[in-house]
């Protein structure tokens, strides 16, 4: 365990750094538990949050600044960053430099980064990976409400009589919100839940109605809803007249081209009865929440999709009321904090606008900014295009991994490799983006950082440090301030503690209030350092209603909300070359590009290799086998992955998880396949609808390799950590490697155990050190290699026992143990075989499974899979 910071024996309250639910947790040394007093989770944690301690070791951390391959002092590294940025600015102007930051940053880091770039360097070229997940919702909110505000709170999901989940696999991406909903549904079975998703996901487990809509048809669905509401006298005329504008034009657009309800159902790919059921429920249910996420935002018309949802809520007056409202839920832990302090290239701080002269003046005055940017900067995709074109010559990337997460990711990598100056701040030492860095700066990780985050329901919570900073890792705000000072802005960046930054930000929200915005933290502007330290979670605007716009007064100049006419996009046309549609998304137990969850072996027990999911009937058309391999190809790139059948996918549909990078496999970065097509209003890329082709790939040999080695250069490899030092590799290829080749994959050894049947293509090697300890294990065969993986992993670094050699070579202890299959419940490592045994002994419900083998009794993330298991 790492060295902790003494807190006089007190448990430390902090916030989970993964998703936008923003769960509170308590650390007391070696234990972590959910914070029962935190309003987001009330003591619960999902499996990712529960396993945070597993990710905290110092192995794999970036511990010192580097210039090229040289370790240097912070002074030297900061001088170099400032000198390079200064030179580019002097020669090419401020728009030739950029910052690319992250929803992982704390609000204080974000505030300083934005202030430096927009206020003092004088360019708005600061964008964030939040562009990739919720910028369409930002624009939709601004167009409808006059401000980027999520009106409601999580409690609304429990107060609602109808919850519509659209474009959101809530069960996996926001597990604690899902569990709150599941608990309420159990308490109040009459509550209705509708899931709108082309895939039947784990979230559908809770649904009274699943609408497997065709991809890209959400505007048509919600336009149809608006027309239905009007036709069935379900719009709130009084609310529309008193508090909104734009209804008539929006309704006219919704009706345009709308024929019969049966025709609309056919267009959407839905049964007419299901479509009408949804419309009737929505029309009849005052307390309706529509929760939307990446499936809505990550589309070429993501902004319109968001507004089409909000239109239906405004038309029924269901905004800012208990149990009613549109609810955009964010992917990242501090996407909301970043939005508040202006972390996007097309906004100023505190919800003010770059192109509004009064806003501009107010911000310039508040900061004393000599050169506040006047026009929007480059949004993420355009920013990396500008780097490719050489117009942006120096970029500082903080806490994000664009080589994996941006569309056309191979192009992004090539652009960074060719860029004059790439600075990367990260807490880990080995990412696909760091590989492109000229200068690497070691950042603090979760557990070491100190600051605030805002979750999806506007609750500001503290992340507190309880671990000492390893090596020379430093806070990101500190590194930004040090560079700012070297650029000549010492007075404006003389912060010594995050509390100072938070106070300044809180005071700055007075400008938002002055311009009629909801964002108001001014009550915290005089917070003392100890008040900051003792901060308990609070929702903004402080001291007011739980919900924004509950008085139907919006943040527009006239106080009225706007309904926005949204035209459906042209029908998707597939080509013969790319006849399928590739969707991407999250897995239950992984996070982003695995830079953190990839350090916890336990989190790979749910899914341990990159894969593509496909419906069995589609797979049959393309000659694919369950568990086989496939090449997935798009206009932008190609991947080589395993095949998983999933009958929850539509015909023509593919799904790949977004997590795998070149650190964990050879070729499965899904964003290398995604074309860089963006929403015209938000600049958000369309990650969900990539035209693609799939074909089987048949290896001639398979392999299994364990040890501390780097990845072999073979056609297919995928690895998972066994512990802090060892990996387990799955390998496959076309040309069988000869002995010289495969021995080169293995470490130097003192002794070897070998077994060869060259004629049959079977080879086994066990490498032992001078103490007879196992340092590597390899098996190659023409067919997939089976071994007792858990037992083998436990043998690494252990001495070979007498009588163990034969078993070792076979990869099986020979104790008669049976393969229990994949892990379903990660918390208690319960495998399929154990669940099957429990069912054979009479378990018929999820609760009975829990009583029998504990499955599903901790975080609950596996409950949808347990239900399906019982049903099967
Ligand atoms: Fe963390 Fe999200 Fe899980 Fe809560 S739901 S514990 S914030 S990953």
PDB file of C-alpha atoms in Angstrom, residues 15 20-24 35-44 154-155 158 176-178 180 455-457 459 461 537 539:
ATOM      1  CA  UNK A  15     -15.437  11.610  -5.090  1.00  0.00           C
ATOM      2  CA  UNK A  20     -20.573  11.739 -14.310  1.00  0.00           C
ATOM      3  CA  UNK A  21     -22.737  10.247 -11.553  1.00  0.00           C
ATOM      4  CA  UNK A  22     -20.100  11.633  -9.173  1.00  0.00           C
ATOM      5  CA  UNK A  23     -20.440   9.196  -6.275  1.00  0.00           C
ATOM      6  CA  UNK A  24     -19.026  10.113  -2.900  1.00  0.00           C
ATOM      7  CA  UNK A  35     -20.287   7.692   1.313  1.00  0.00           C
ATOM      8  CA  UNK A  36     -23.750   7.231   2.853  1.00  0.00           C
ATOM      9  CA  UNK A  37     -24.140  11.018   3.127  1.00  0.00           C
ATOM     10  CA  UNK A  38     -23.404  11.811  -0.511  1.00  0.00           C
ATOM     11  CA  UNK A  39     -26.605  12.747  -2.367  1.00  0.00           C
ATOM     12  CA  UNK A  40     -25.554  11.007  -5.603  1.00  0.00           C
ATOM     13  CA  UNK A  41     -24.985   7.475  -4.305  1.00  0.00           C
ATOM     14  CA  UNK A  42     -26.059   7.316  -0.641  1.00  0.00           C
ATOM     15  CA  UNK A  43     -23.382   4.793   0.170  1.00  0.00           C
ATOM     16  CA  UNK A  44     -23.443   2.690  -2.977  1.00  0.00           C
ATOM     17  CA  UNK A 154     -31.189  12.481  -9.744  1.00  0.00           C
ATOM     18  CA  UNK A 155     -34.087  12.490  -7.323  1.00  0.00           C
ATOM     19  CA  UNK A 158     -37.201   8.482  -8.405  1.00  0.00           C
ATOM     20  CA  UNK A 176     -25.452   3.943  -9.598  1.00  0.00           C
ATOM     21  CA  UNK A 177     -28.107   6.037 -11.333  1.00  0.00           C
ATOM     22  CA  UNK A 178     -29.390   2.798 -12.819  1.00  0.00           C
ATOM     23  CA  UNK A 180     -31.373   4.050  -7.904  1.00  0.00           C
ATOM     24  CA  UNK A 455     -21.496  15.932 -11.306  1.00  0.00           C
ATOM     25  CA  UNK A 456     -24.395  15.640 -13.736  1.00  0.00           C
ATOM     26  CA  UNK A 457     -26.918  17.027 -11.230  1.00  0.00           C
ATOM     27  CA  UNK A 459     -23.534  18.939  -7.188  1.00  0.00           C
ATOM     28  CA  UNK A 461     -18.017  17.741  -4.359  1.00  0.00           C
ATOM     29  CA  UNK A 537     -21.468  18.327  -1.495  1.00  0.00           C
ATOM     30  CA  UNK A 539     -25.768  21.803  -5.661  1.00  0.00           C
TER      31      UNK A 539
END
